Coordinates of C-alpha atoms in Angstrom, one line a residue:
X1 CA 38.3 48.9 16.8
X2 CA 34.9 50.6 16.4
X3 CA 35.1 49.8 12.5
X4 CA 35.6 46.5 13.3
X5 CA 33.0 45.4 15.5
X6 CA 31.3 47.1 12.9
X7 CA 31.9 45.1 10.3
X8 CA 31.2 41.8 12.4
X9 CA 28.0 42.9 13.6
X10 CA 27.5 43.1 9.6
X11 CA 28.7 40.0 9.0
X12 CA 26.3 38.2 12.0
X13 CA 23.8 39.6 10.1
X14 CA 24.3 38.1 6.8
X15 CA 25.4 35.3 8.3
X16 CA 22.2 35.5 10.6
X17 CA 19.7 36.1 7.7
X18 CA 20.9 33.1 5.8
X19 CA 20.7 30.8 8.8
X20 CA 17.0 32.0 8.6
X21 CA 16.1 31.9 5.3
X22 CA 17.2 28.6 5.2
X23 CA 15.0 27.3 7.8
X24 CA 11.9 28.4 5.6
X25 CA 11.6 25.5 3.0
X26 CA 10.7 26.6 -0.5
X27 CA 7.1 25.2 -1.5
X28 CA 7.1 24.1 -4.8
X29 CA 3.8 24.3 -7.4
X30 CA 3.7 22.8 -10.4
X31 CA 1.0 24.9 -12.8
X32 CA -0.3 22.7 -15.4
X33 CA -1.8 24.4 -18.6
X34 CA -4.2 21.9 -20.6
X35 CA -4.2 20.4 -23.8
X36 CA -1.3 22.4 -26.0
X37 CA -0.4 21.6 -29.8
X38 CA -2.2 20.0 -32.3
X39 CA -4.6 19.1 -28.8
X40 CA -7.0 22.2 -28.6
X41 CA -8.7 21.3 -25.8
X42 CA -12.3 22.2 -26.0
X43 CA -12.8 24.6 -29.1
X44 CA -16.2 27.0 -30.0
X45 CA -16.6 28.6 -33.0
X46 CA -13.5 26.9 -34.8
X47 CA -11.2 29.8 -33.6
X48 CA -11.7 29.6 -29.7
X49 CA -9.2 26.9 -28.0
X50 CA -9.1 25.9 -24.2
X51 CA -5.4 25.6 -24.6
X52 CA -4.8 29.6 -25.1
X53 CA -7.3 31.1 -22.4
X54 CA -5.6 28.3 -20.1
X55 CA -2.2 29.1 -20.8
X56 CA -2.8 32.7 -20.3
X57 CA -4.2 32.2 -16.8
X58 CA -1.4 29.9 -15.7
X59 CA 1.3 32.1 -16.7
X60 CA -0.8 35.1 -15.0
X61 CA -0.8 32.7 -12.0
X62 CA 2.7 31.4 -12.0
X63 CA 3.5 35.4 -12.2
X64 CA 1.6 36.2 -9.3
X65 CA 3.2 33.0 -7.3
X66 CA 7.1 33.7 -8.5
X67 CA 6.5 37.3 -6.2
X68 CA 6.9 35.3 -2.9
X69 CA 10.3 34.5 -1.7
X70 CA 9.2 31.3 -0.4
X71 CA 7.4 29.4 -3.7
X72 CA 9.3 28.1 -6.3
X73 CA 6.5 27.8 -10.2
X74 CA 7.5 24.9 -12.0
X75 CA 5.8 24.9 -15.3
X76 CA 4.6 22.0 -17.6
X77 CA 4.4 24.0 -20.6
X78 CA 5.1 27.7 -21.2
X79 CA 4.0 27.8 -24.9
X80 CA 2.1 26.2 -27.4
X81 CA 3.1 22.4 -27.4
X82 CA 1.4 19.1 -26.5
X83 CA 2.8 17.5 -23.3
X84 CA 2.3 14.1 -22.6
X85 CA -0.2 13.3 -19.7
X86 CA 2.5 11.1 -18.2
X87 CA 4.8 13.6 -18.9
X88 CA 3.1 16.2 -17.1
X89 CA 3.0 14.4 -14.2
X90 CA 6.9 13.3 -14.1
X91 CA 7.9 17.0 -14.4
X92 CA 6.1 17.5 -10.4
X93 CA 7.5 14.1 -9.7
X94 CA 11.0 15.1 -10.9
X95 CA 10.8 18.3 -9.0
X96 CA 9.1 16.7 -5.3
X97 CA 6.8 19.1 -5.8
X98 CA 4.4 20.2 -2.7
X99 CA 1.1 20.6 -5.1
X100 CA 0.1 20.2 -9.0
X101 CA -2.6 22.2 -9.8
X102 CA -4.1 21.6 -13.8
X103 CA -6.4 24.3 -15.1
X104 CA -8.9 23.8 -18.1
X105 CA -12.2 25.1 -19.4
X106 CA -15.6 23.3 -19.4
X107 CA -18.1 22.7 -22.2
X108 CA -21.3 21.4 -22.3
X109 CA -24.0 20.9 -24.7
X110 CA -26.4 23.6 -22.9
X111 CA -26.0 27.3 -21.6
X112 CA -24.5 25.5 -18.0
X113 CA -22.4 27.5 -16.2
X114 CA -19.9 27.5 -13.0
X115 CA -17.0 26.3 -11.9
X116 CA -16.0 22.9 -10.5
X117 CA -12.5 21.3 -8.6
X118 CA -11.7 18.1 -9.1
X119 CA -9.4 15.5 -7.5
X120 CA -8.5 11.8 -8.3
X121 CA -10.8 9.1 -7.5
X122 CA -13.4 6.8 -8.5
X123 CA -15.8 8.5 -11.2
X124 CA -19.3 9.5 -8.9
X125 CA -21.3 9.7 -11.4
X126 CA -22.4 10.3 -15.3
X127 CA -21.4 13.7 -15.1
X128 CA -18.1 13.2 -13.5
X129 CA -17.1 10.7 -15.9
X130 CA -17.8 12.3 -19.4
X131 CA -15.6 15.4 -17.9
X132 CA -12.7 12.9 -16.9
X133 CA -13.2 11.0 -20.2
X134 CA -13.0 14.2 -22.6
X135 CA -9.8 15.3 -20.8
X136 CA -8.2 11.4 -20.7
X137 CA -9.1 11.3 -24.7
X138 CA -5.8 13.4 -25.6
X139 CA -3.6 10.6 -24.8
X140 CA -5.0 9.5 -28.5
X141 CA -2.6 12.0 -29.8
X142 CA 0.2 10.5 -27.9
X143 CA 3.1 8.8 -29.6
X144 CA 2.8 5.3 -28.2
X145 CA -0.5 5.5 -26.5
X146 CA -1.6 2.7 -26.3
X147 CA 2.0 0.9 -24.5
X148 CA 2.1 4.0 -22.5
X149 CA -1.4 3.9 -21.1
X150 CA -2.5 0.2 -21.6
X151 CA -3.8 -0.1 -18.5
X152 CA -6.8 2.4 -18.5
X153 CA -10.0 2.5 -20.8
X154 CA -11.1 5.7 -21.1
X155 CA -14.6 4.5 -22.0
X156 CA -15.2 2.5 -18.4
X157 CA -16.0 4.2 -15.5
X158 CA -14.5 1.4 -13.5
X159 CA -11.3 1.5 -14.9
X160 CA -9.5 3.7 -12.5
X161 CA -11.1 1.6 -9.7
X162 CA -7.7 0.5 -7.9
X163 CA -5.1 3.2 -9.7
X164 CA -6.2 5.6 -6.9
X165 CA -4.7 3.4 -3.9
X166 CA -1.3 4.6 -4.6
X167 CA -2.4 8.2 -4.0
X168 CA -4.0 7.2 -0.7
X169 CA -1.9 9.3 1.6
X170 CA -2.4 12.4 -0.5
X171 CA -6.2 12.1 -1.1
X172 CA -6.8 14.4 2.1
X173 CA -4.2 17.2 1.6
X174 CA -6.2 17.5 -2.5
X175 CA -9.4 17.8 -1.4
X176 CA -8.6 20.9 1.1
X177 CA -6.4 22.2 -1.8
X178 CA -9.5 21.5 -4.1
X179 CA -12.2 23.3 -1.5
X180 CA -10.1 26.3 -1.0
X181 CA -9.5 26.7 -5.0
X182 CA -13.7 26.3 -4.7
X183 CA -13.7 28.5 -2.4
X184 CA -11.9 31.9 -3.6
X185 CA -13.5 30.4 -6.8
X186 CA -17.8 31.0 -5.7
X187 CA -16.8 32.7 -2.6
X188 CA -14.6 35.4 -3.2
X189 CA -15.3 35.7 -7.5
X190 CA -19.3 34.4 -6.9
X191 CA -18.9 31.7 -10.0
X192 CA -21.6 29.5 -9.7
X193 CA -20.5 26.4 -7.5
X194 CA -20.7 23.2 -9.0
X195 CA -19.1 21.7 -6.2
X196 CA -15.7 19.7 -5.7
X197 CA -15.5 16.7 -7.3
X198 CA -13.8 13.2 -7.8
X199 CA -13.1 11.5 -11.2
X200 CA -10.6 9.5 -13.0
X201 CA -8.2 11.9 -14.4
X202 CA -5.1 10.6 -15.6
X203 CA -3.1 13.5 -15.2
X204 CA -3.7 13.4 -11.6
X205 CA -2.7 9.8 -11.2
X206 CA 0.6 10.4 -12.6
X207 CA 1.9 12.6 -9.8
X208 CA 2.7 11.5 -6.4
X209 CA 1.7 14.8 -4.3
X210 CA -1.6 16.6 -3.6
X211 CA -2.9 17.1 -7.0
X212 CA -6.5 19.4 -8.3
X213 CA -7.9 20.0 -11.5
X214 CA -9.9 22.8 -12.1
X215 CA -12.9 23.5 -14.8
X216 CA -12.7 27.4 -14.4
X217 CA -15.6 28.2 -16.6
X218 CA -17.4 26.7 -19.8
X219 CA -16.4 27.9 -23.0
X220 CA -19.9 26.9 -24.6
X221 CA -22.0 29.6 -22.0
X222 CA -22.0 32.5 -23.9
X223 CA -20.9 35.0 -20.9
X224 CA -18.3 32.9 -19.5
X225 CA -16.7 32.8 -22.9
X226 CA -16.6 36.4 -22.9
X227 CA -15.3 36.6 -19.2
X228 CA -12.7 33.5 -20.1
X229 CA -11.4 35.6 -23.5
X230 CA -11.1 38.8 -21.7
X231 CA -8.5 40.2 -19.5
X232 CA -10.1 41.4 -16.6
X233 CA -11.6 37.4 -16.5
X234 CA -8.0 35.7 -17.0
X235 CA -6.6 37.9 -14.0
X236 CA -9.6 37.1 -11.6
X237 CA -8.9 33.5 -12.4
X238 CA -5.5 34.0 -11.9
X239 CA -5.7 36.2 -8.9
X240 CA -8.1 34.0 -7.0
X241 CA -6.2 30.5 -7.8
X242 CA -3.1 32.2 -6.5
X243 CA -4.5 33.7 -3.2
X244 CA -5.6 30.2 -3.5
X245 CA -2.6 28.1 -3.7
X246 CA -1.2 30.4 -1.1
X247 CA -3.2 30.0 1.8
X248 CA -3.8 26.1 1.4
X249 CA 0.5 26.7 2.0
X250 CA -0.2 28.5 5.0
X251 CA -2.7 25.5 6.2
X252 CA -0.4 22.8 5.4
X253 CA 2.0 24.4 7.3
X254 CA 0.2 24.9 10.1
X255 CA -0.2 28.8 9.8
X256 CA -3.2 31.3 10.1
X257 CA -4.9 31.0 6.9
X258 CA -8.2 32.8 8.2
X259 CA -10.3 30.1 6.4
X260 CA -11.5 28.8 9.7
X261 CA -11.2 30.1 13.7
X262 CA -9.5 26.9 14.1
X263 CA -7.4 26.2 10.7
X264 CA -9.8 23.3 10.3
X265 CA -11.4 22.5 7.4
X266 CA -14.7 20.4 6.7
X267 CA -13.6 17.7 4.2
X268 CA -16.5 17.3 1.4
X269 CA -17.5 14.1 0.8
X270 CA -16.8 13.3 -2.8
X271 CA -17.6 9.4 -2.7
X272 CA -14.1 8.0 -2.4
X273 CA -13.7 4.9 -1.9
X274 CA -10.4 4.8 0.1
X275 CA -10.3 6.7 3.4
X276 CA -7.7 6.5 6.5
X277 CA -8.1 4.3 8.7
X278 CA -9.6 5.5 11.9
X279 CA -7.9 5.2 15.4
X280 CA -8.8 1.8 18.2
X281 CA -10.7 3.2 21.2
X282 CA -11.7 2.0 24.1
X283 CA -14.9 2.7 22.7
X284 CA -14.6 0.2 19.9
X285 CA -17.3 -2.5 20.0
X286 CA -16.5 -6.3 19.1
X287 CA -14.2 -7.0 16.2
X288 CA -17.0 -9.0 14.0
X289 CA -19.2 -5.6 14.4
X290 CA -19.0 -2.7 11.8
X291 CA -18.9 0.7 14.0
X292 CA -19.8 3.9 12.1
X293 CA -18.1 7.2 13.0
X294 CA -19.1 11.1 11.4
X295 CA -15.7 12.1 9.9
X296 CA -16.3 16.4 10.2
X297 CA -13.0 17.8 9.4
X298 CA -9.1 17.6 8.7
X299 CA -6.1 19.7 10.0
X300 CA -2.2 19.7 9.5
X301 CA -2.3 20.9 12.8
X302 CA -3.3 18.1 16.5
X303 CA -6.0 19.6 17.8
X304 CA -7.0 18.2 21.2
X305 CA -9.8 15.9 20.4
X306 CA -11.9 18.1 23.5
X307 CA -15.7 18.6 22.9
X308 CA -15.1 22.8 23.6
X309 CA -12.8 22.4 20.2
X310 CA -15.3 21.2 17.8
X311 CA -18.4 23.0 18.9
X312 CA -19.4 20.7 21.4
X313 CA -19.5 17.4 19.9
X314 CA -18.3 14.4 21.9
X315 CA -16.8 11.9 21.6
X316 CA -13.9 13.1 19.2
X317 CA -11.8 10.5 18.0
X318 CA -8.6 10.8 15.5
X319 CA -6.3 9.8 12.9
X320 CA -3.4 11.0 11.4
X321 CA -2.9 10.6 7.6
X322 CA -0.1 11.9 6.2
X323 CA 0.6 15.6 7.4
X324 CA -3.1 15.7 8.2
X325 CA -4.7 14.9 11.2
X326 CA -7.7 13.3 10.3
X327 CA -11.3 13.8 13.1
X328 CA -14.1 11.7 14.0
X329 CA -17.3 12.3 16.2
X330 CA -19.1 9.8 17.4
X331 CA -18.9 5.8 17.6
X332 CA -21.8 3.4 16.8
X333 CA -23.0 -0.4 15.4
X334 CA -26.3 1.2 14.3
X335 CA -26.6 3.1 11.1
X336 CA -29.9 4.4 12.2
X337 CA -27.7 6.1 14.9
X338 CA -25.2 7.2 13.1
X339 CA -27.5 9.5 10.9
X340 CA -28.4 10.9 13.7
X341 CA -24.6 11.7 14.8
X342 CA -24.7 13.2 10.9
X343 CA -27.9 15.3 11.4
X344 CA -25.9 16.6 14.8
X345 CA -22.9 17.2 13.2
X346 CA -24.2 19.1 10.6
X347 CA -26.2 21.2 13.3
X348 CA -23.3 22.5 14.5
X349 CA -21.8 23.7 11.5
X350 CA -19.8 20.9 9.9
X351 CA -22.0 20.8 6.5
X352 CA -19.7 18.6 4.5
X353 CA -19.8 16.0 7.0
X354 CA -20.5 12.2 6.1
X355 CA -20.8 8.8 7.6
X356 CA -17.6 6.6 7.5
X357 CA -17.8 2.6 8.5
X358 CA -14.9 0.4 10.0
X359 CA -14.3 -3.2 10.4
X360 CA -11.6 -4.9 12.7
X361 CA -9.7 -1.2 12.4
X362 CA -10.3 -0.8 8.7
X363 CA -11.8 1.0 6.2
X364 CA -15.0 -0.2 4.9
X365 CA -18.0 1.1 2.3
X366 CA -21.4 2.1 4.6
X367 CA -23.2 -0.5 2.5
X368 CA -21.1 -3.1 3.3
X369 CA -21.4 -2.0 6.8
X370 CA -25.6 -1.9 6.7
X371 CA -25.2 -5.2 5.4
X372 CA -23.5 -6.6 8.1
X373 CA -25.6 -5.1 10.6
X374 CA -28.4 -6.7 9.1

């Protein structure tokens, strides 16, 4: 009898540890190598080529990533072959993936260093757009480029205006992916921080989940080709991206991550021009008005919108947007006020905070706004 109650206690075990396992979801990644083939990506000295020292670290990642029970790696390429961009971003559409992180080098004409995150949106600036523009130019050696990709010009900065709306609801969950990558990035590995940013990269408008693309180091400064060639530099990369990757799943999921006391995290203004829409108050003035509110931070988790919860401030208002709750401080119709709100805000520790404007309940640019008011 003994044996037997053995062996069922056995088998409620099994039976138990299945039941649980099965409760944790697998998170799925999608690493994306750059370039590949007869595309060699940014190349010094005729024999260096971005699409080797990237491969390297994504396989180094993806290693460190397949050791956790709970993340499946799905790979774009493995080995030495040119992927189409649209390709690249069916294989994490195929596989519903949860992120889809690409990882490339940086050149530039001068000894700049650092490293830089980007996610999808309108093209800032200057800068922005020659980076997006040198990594779009490989759809050139595409079969069929030109039916594939007919509607983007590669040489106008206004041709992604509008291909970002479909990526709306994920805008939010890239840039905390992006500022944690940043993060281990300057923080943790003390790489020069050239900030996260927001341009028009094709292979992040193919995929349909939070997507980055990271510029680990430029291949044209001397001593981050030598730390980008070498081992000890591919497996820092590698580490830190992981560690990375891993605790923006933690944050998602609403779990201690240790990036903030409260799991939230500032979300840097990157000059997007699509933003959730914020929530009707009491508080909101006359429909014909334009009301500006301080966006300070984002979390997967609802957070009682409480002045002792975010350092004082009041009022807090919120959103939610997506899996991410989305939070406001303050409510005004003067922009002169509302840069005071900023200043306040940024007193008490939210640094990447920045002025958002609404109209009737939506979303609308701060200069339209100031115009208005006028």
């Amino acid at each position: 009898m003994s044996v037997l109650r053995c062996i069922l206690f056995q088998l409620f075990l099994v039976m138990f540890s299945v039941g649980y396992a099965q409760k944790t979801p697998v998170f799925k990644v999608v690493l994306d190598a750059g370039h590949g083939g007869k595309d060699p990506g940014k190349v010094v000295d005729k024999t260096i080529y971005e699409k080797d020292i990237v491969l390297k670290i994504v396989l180094l990642v993806g290693k460190k990533l397949e050791a956790y029970p709970d993340i499946k790696v799905i790979y774009t390429r493995k080995t030495d072959e040119l992927i189409d961009l649209y390709e690249r971003g069916d294989i994490a559409n195929k596989n519903k993936a949860d992120v889809f992180v690409s990882v490339h080098c940086n050149a530039h004409e001068t000894q700049v260093d650092g490293a830089e995150t980007y996610v999808l949106g309108l093209n800032a600036n200057e800068q922005n757009f020659e980076v997006a523009k040198a990594e779009n130019s490989v759809i050139y050696l595409e079969d069929n480029y030109k039916k594939k990709y007919a509607q983007y010009n590669i040489n106008s900065p206004e041709s992604i205006i509008g291909l970002s709306i479909m990526q709306e609801e994920f805008l939010e969950q890239s840039i905390q992916l992006a500022k944690i990558i940043q993060n281990q990035l300057t923080g943790v590995m003390k790489r020069t921080n050239r900030g996260v940013r927001q341009a028009g990269f094709i292979v992040l408008h193919q995929t349909y989940m939070p997507s980055v693309l990271i510029e680990t180091a430029f291949l044209t400064n001397n001593e981050e080709r030598k730390f980008l060639l070498s081992s000890k530099g591919q497996e820092e990369f590698a580490e830190n991206i992981a560690n990375a990757i891993v605790t923006y799943k933690k944050w998602v999921r609403g779990q201690s991550t240790g990036v903030s006391s409260d799991d939230i995290i500032s979300v840097q203004g990157t000059g997007r021009k699509h933003r959730p829409t914020p929530p009707k108050t009491s508080s909101t003035k006359s429909n014909s008005t334009p009301i500006y509110k301080i966006q300070i931070s984002s979390s997967p988790k609802q957070v009682e919108p409480k002045a002792f919860n975010f350092s004082g401030l009041s009022p807090i208002s919120m959103v939610k947007d997506g899996n991410v709750w989305v939070y406001y401080y303050g409510n005004t119709n003067k922009h002169k006020v509302a840069l005071d709100l900023l200043n306040t805000a940024k007193k008490k520790g939210y640094k990447d905070a920045y002025i958002c404007a609404f109209l009737e309940g939506k979303r609308i640019t701060v200069e339209k706004a100031k115009q208005l008011e006028k």
